[in-house]
Short mmCIF file of C-alpha atoms in Angstrom, two decimals:
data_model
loop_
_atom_site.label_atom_id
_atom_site.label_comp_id
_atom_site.label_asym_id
_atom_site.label_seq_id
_atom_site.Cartn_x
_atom_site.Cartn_y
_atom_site.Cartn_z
CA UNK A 1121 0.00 0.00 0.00
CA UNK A 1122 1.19 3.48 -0.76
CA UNK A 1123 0.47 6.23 1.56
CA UNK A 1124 1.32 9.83 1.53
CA UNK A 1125 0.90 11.65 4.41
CA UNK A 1126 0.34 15.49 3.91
CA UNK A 1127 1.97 17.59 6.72
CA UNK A 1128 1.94 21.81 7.04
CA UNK A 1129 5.20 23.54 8.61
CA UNK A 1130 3.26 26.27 10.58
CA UNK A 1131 5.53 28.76 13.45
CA UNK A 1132 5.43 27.76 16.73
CA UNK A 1133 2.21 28.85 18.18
CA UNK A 1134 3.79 29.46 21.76
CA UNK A 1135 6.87 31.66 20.27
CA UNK A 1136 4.30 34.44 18.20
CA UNK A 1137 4.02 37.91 19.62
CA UNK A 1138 0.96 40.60 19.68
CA UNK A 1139 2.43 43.92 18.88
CA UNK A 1140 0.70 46.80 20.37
CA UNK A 1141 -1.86 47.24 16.77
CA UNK A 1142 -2.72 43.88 17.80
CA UNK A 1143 -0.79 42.25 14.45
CA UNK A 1144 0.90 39.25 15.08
CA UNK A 1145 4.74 39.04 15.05
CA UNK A 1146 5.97 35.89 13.43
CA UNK A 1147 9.44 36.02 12.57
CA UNK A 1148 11.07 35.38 15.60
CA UNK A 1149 8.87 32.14 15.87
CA UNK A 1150 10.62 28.90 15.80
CA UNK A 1151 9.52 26.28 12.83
CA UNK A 1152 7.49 22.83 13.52
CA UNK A 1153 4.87 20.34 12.28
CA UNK A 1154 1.64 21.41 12.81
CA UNK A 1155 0.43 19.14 15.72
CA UNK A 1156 -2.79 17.61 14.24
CA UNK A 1157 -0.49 16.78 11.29
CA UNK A 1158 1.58 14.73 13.65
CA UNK A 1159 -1.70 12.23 14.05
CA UNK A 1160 -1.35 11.66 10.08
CA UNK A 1161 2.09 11.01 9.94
CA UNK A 1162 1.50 8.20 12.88
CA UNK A 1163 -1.68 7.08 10.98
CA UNK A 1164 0.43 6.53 7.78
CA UNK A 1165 3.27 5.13 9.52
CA UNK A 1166 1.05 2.65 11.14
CA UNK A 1167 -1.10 1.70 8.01
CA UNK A 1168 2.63 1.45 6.22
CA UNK A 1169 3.42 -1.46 8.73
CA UNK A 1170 0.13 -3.41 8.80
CA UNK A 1171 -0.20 -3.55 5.54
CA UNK A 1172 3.84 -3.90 4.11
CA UNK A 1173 3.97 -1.16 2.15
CA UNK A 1174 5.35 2.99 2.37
CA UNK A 1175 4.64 6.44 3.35
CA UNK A 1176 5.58 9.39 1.61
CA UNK A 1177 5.80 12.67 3.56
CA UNK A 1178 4.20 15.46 1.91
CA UNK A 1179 4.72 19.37 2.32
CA UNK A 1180 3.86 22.37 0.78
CA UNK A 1181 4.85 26.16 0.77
CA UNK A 1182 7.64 28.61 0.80
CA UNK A 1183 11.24 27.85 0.48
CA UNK A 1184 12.10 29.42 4.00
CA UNK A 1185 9.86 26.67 5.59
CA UNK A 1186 10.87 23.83 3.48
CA UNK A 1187 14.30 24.30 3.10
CA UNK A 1188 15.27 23.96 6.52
CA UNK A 1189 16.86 21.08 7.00
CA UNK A 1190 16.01 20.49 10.74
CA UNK A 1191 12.49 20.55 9.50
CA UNK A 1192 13.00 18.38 6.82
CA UNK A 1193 14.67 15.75 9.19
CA UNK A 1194 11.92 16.39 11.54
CA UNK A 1195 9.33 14.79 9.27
CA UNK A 1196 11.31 11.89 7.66
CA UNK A 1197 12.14 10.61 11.40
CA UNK A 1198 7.93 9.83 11.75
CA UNK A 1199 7.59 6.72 9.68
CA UNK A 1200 8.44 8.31 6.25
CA UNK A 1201 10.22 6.86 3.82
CA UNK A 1202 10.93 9.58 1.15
CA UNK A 1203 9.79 13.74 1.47
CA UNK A 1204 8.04 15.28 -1.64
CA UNK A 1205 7.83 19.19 -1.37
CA UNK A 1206 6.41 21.71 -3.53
CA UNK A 1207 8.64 24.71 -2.63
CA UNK A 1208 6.75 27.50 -3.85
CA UNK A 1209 7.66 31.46 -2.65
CA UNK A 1210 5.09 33.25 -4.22
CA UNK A 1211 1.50 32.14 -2.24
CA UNK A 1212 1.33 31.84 1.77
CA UNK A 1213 -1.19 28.92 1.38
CA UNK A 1214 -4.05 30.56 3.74
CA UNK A 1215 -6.56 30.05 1.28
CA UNK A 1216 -8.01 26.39 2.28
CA UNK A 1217 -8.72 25.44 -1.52
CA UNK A 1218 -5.46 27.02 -2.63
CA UNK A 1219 -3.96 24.24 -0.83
CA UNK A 1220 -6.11 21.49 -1.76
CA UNK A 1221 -4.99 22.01 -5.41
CA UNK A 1222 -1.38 22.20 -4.69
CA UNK A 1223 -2.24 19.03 -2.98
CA UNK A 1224 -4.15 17.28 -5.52
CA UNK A 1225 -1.48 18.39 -8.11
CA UNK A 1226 1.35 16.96 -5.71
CA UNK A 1227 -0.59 13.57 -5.75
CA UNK A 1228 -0.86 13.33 -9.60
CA UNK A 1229 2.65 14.10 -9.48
CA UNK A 1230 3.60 11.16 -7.73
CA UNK A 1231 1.69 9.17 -9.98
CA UNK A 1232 0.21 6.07 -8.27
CA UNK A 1233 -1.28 6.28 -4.17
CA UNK A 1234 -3.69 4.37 -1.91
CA UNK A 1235 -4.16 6.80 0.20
CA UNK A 1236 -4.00 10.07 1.41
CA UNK A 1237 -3.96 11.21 4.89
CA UNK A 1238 -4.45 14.71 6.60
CA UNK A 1239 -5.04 16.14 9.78
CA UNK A 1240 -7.88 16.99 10.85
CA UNK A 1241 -6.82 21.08 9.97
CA UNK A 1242 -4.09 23.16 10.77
CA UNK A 1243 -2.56 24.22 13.44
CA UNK A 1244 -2.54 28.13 12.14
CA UNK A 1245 -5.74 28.27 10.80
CA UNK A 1246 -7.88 25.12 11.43
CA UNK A 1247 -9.94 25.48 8.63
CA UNK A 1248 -10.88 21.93 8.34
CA UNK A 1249 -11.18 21.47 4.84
CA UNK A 1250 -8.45 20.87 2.89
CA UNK A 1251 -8.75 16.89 3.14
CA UNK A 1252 -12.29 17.51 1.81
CA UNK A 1253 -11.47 19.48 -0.79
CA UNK A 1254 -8.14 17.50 -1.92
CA UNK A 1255 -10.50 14.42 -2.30
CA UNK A 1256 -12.78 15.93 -3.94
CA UNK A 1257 -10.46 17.25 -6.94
CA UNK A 1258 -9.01 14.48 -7.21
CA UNK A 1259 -12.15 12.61 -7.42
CA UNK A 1260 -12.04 9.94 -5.18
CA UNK A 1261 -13.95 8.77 -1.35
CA UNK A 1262 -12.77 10.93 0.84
CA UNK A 1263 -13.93 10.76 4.62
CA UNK A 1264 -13.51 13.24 7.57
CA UNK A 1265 -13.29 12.82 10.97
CA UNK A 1266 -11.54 9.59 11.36
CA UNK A 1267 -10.59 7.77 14.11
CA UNK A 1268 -9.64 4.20 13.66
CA UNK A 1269 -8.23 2.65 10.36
CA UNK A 1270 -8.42 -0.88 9.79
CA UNK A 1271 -7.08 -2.71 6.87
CA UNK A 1272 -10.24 -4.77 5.04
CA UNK A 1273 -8.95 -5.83 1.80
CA UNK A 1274 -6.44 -5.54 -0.78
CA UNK A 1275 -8.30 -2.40 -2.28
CA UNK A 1276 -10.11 -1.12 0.65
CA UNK A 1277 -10.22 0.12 3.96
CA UNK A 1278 -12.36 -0.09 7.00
CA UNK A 1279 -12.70 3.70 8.46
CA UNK A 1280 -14.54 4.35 12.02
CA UNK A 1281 -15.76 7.95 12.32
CA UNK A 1282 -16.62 9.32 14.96
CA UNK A 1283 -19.47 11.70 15.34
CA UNK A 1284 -21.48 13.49 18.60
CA UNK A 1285 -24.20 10.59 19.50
CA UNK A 1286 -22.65 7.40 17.21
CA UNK A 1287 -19.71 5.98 15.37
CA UNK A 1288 -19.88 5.06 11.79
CA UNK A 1289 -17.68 2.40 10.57
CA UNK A 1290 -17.05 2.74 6.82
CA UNK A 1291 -15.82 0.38 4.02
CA UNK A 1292 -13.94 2.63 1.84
CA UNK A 1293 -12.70 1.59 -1.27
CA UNK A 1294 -9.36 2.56 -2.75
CA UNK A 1295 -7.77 5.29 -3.51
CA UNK A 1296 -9.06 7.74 -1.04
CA UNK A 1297 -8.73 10.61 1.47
CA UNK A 1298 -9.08 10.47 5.16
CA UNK A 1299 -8.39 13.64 7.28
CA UNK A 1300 -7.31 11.94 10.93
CA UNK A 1301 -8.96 13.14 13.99
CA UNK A 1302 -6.93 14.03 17.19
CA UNK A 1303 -8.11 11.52 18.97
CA UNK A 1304 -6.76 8.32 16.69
CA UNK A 1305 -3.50 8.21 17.72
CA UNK A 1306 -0.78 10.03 20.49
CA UNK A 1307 2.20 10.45 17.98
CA UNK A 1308 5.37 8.97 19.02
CA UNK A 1309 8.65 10.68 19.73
CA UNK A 1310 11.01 9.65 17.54
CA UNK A 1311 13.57 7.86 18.84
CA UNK A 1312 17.77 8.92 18.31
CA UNK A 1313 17.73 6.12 15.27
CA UNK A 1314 15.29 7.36 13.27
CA UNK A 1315 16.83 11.17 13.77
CA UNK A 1316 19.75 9.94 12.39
CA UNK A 1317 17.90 8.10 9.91
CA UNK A 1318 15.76 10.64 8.94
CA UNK A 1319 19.36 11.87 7.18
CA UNK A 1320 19.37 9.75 4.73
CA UNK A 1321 15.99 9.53 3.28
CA UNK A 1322 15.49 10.91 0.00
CA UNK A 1323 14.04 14.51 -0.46
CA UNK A 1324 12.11 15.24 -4.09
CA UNK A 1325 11.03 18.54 -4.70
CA UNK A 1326 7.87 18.12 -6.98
CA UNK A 1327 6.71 20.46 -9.92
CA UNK A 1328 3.13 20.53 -10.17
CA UNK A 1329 0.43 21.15 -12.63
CA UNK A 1330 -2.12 23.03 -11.38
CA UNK A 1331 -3.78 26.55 -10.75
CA UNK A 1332 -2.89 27.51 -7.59
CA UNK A 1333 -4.61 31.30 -7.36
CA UNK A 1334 -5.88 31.89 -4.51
CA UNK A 1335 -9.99 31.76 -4.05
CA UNK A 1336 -10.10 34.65 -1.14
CA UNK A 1337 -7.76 36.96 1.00
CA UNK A 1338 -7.14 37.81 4.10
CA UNK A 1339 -7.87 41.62 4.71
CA UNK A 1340 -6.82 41.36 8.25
CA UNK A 1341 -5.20 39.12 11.01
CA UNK A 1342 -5.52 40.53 14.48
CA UNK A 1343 -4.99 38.97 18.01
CA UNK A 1344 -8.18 39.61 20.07
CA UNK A 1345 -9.09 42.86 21.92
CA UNK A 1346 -7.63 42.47 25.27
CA UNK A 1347 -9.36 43.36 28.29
CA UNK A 1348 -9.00 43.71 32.04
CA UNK A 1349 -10.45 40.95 33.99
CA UNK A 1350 -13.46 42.41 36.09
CA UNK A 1351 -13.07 41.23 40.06
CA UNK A 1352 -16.60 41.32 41.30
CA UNK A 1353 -16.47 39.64 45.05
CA UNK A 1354 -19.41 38.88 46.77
CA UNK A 1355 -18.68 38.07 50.58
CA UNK A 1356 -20.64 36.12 52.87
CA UNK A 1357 -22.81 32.28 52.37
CA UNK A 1358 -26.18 34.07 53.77
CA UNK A 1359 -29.22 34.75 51.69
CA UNK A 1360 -28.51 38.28 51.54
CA UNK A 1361 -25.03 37.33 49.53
CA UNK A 1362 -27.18 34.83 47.34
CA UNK A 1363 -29.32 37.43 46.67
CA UNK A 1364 -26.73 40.04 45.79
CA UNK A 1365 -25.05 37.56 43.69
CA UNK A 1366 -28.42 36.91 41.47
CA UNK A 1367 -29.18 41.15 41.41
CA UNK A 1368 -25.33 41.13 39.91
CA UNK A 1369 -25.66 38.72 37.39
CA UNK A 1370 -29.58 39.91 36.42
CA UNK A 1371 -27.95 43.27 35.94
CA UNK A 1372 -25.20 41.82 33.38
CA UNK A 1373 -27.57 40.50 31.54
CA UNK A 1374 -26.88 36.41 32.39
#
C-alpha cells in the first residue's frame, strides 16, 4: 500500500508575539509540524506497517519553511520513507482550496497512491477542509473525521468515524482521502535512530500542474481585543449574599 501523508510547517504557536496594533509578530517564531499533522504522519506510519507497504511525507509552501533542514529531518524521522515538497515562494497557502490544489497536483505528481492522509486542519488556521477538498479534486472517497483505520482488503479500507451521539464504521474503497482526527492516535517521539535516519531519506522537490490562485484573501489578522479581567467579590454564604449575587448577574444580563 502506498500512503502519503500530507503535513503543514506552521511557526510555533507558543513563540508568536501581539504587537501593540494587535498584528501578530511571526518572525522570531521557531519552525514545527503542525500538531494535528503529527496524528497523520502516525496514521500513515502505522497503516505502512500493517499492511507492508510505504509512506511518503508530503509538504507544501515557501522555500524558508521547506528548506530547513532540521524541518525536513523532523518529518522523515515519523515513519516516512521519502519527502516530496512543492517549494513555492510566491502564495502563503491561507486560502483552504489554494492548498487542496497544490495538494491534488502533488498527488498526480507522484503518480500512483492508496491513500491520502491529513489532519484533521491546521494548526494556524484550522480550517478543516483541505482533506475535503483534496478528495474531492481528485475525485475519489474521501472521509472526515476519522478515528480508527483498519485494513479490510487488498483495495479497501475499513474507516470508524466518529461523530457526537454514534460511530460510523465505513468500508472505503481505494484510492481515497481520510483527514485523521486528534483523537486516533498520540504520535510517538522519535527515537535517536530514526533522527539519524531521517538523514538519509530521500528529499524530491515536486513540480506541479495546477492553478494555484488563490480563491479569497485575508484583509486582516488581528490577536483579540484584550481586556481587564473584572473582580466582582461577593462576601458572605447568607441569603442576603445569594441574593446580591443573582441582582449582579440579572444586571449583566446572564
Amino acid at each position: 500500500m502506498k500512503i502519503i501523508a500530507c503535513c503543514k510547517i506552521v511557526p510555533n504557536e507558543e513563540e508568536i508575539t501581539v504587537l501593540p496594533d494587535r498584528t501578530l509578530a511571526m518572525a522570531d517564531a521557531s519552525l514545527k509540524i503542525s500538531q494535528y499533522d503529527l496524528n497523520a504522519l502516525e496514521s500513515g506510519k502505522t497503516l505502512a506497517a500493517e499492511s507492508g507497504g510505504t509512506m511518503t511525507a508530503l509538504s507544501i509552501g515557501s522555500g524558508a519553511y521547506l528548506e530547513n533542514s532540521k524541518i525536513r529531518k523532523d518529518i522523515l524521522s515519523r515513519g516516512a520513507d521519502d519527502l516530496a515538497l512543492v517549494i513555492d515562494n510566491d502564495h502563503d497557502f491561507s486560502d483552504s482550496l489554494q492548498t487542496a490544489k497544490a495538494i491534488a497536483g502533488a498527488v498526480k505528481a507522484m503518480d500512483s497512491y492508496d491513500v491520502v492522509l491529513c489532519g484533521a486542519g491546521s494548526s494556524d488556521l484550522y480550517l478543516q477542509e483541505v482533506g475535503i477538498q483534496a478528495g474531492t479534486l481528485l475525485g475519489v472517497p474521501v472521509v472526515n473525521n476519522v478515528t480508527g483505520i483498519k485494513i479490510a482488503s487488498e483495495h479497501s479500507l475499513e474507516v470508524e468515524r466518529t461523530l457526537e451521539e454514534e460511530v460510523e464504521v465505513l468500508e472505503v474503497t481505494l484510492p481515497a482521502v481520510l483527514s485523521v482526527s486528534s483523537e486516533i492516535n498520540v504520535p510517538a517521539v522519535p527515537s535517536m535512530r530514526e533522527i539519524m535516519k531521517a538523514g538519509k531519506k530521500p528529499v524530491n522537490t515536486l513540480t506541479i500542474d495546477a492553478d494555484i490562485t488563490p480563491s479569497s484573501a485575508t484583509a486582516e489578522q488581528l490577536a483579540p481585543q484584550q481586556q481587564e479581567r473584572r473582580q466582582e467579590i461577593v462576601e458572605g454564604d447568607n441569603e442576603e449574599a445569594v441574593d446580591a449575587l443573582v441582582s449582579f448577574l440579572r444586571k449583566e444580563g446572564f
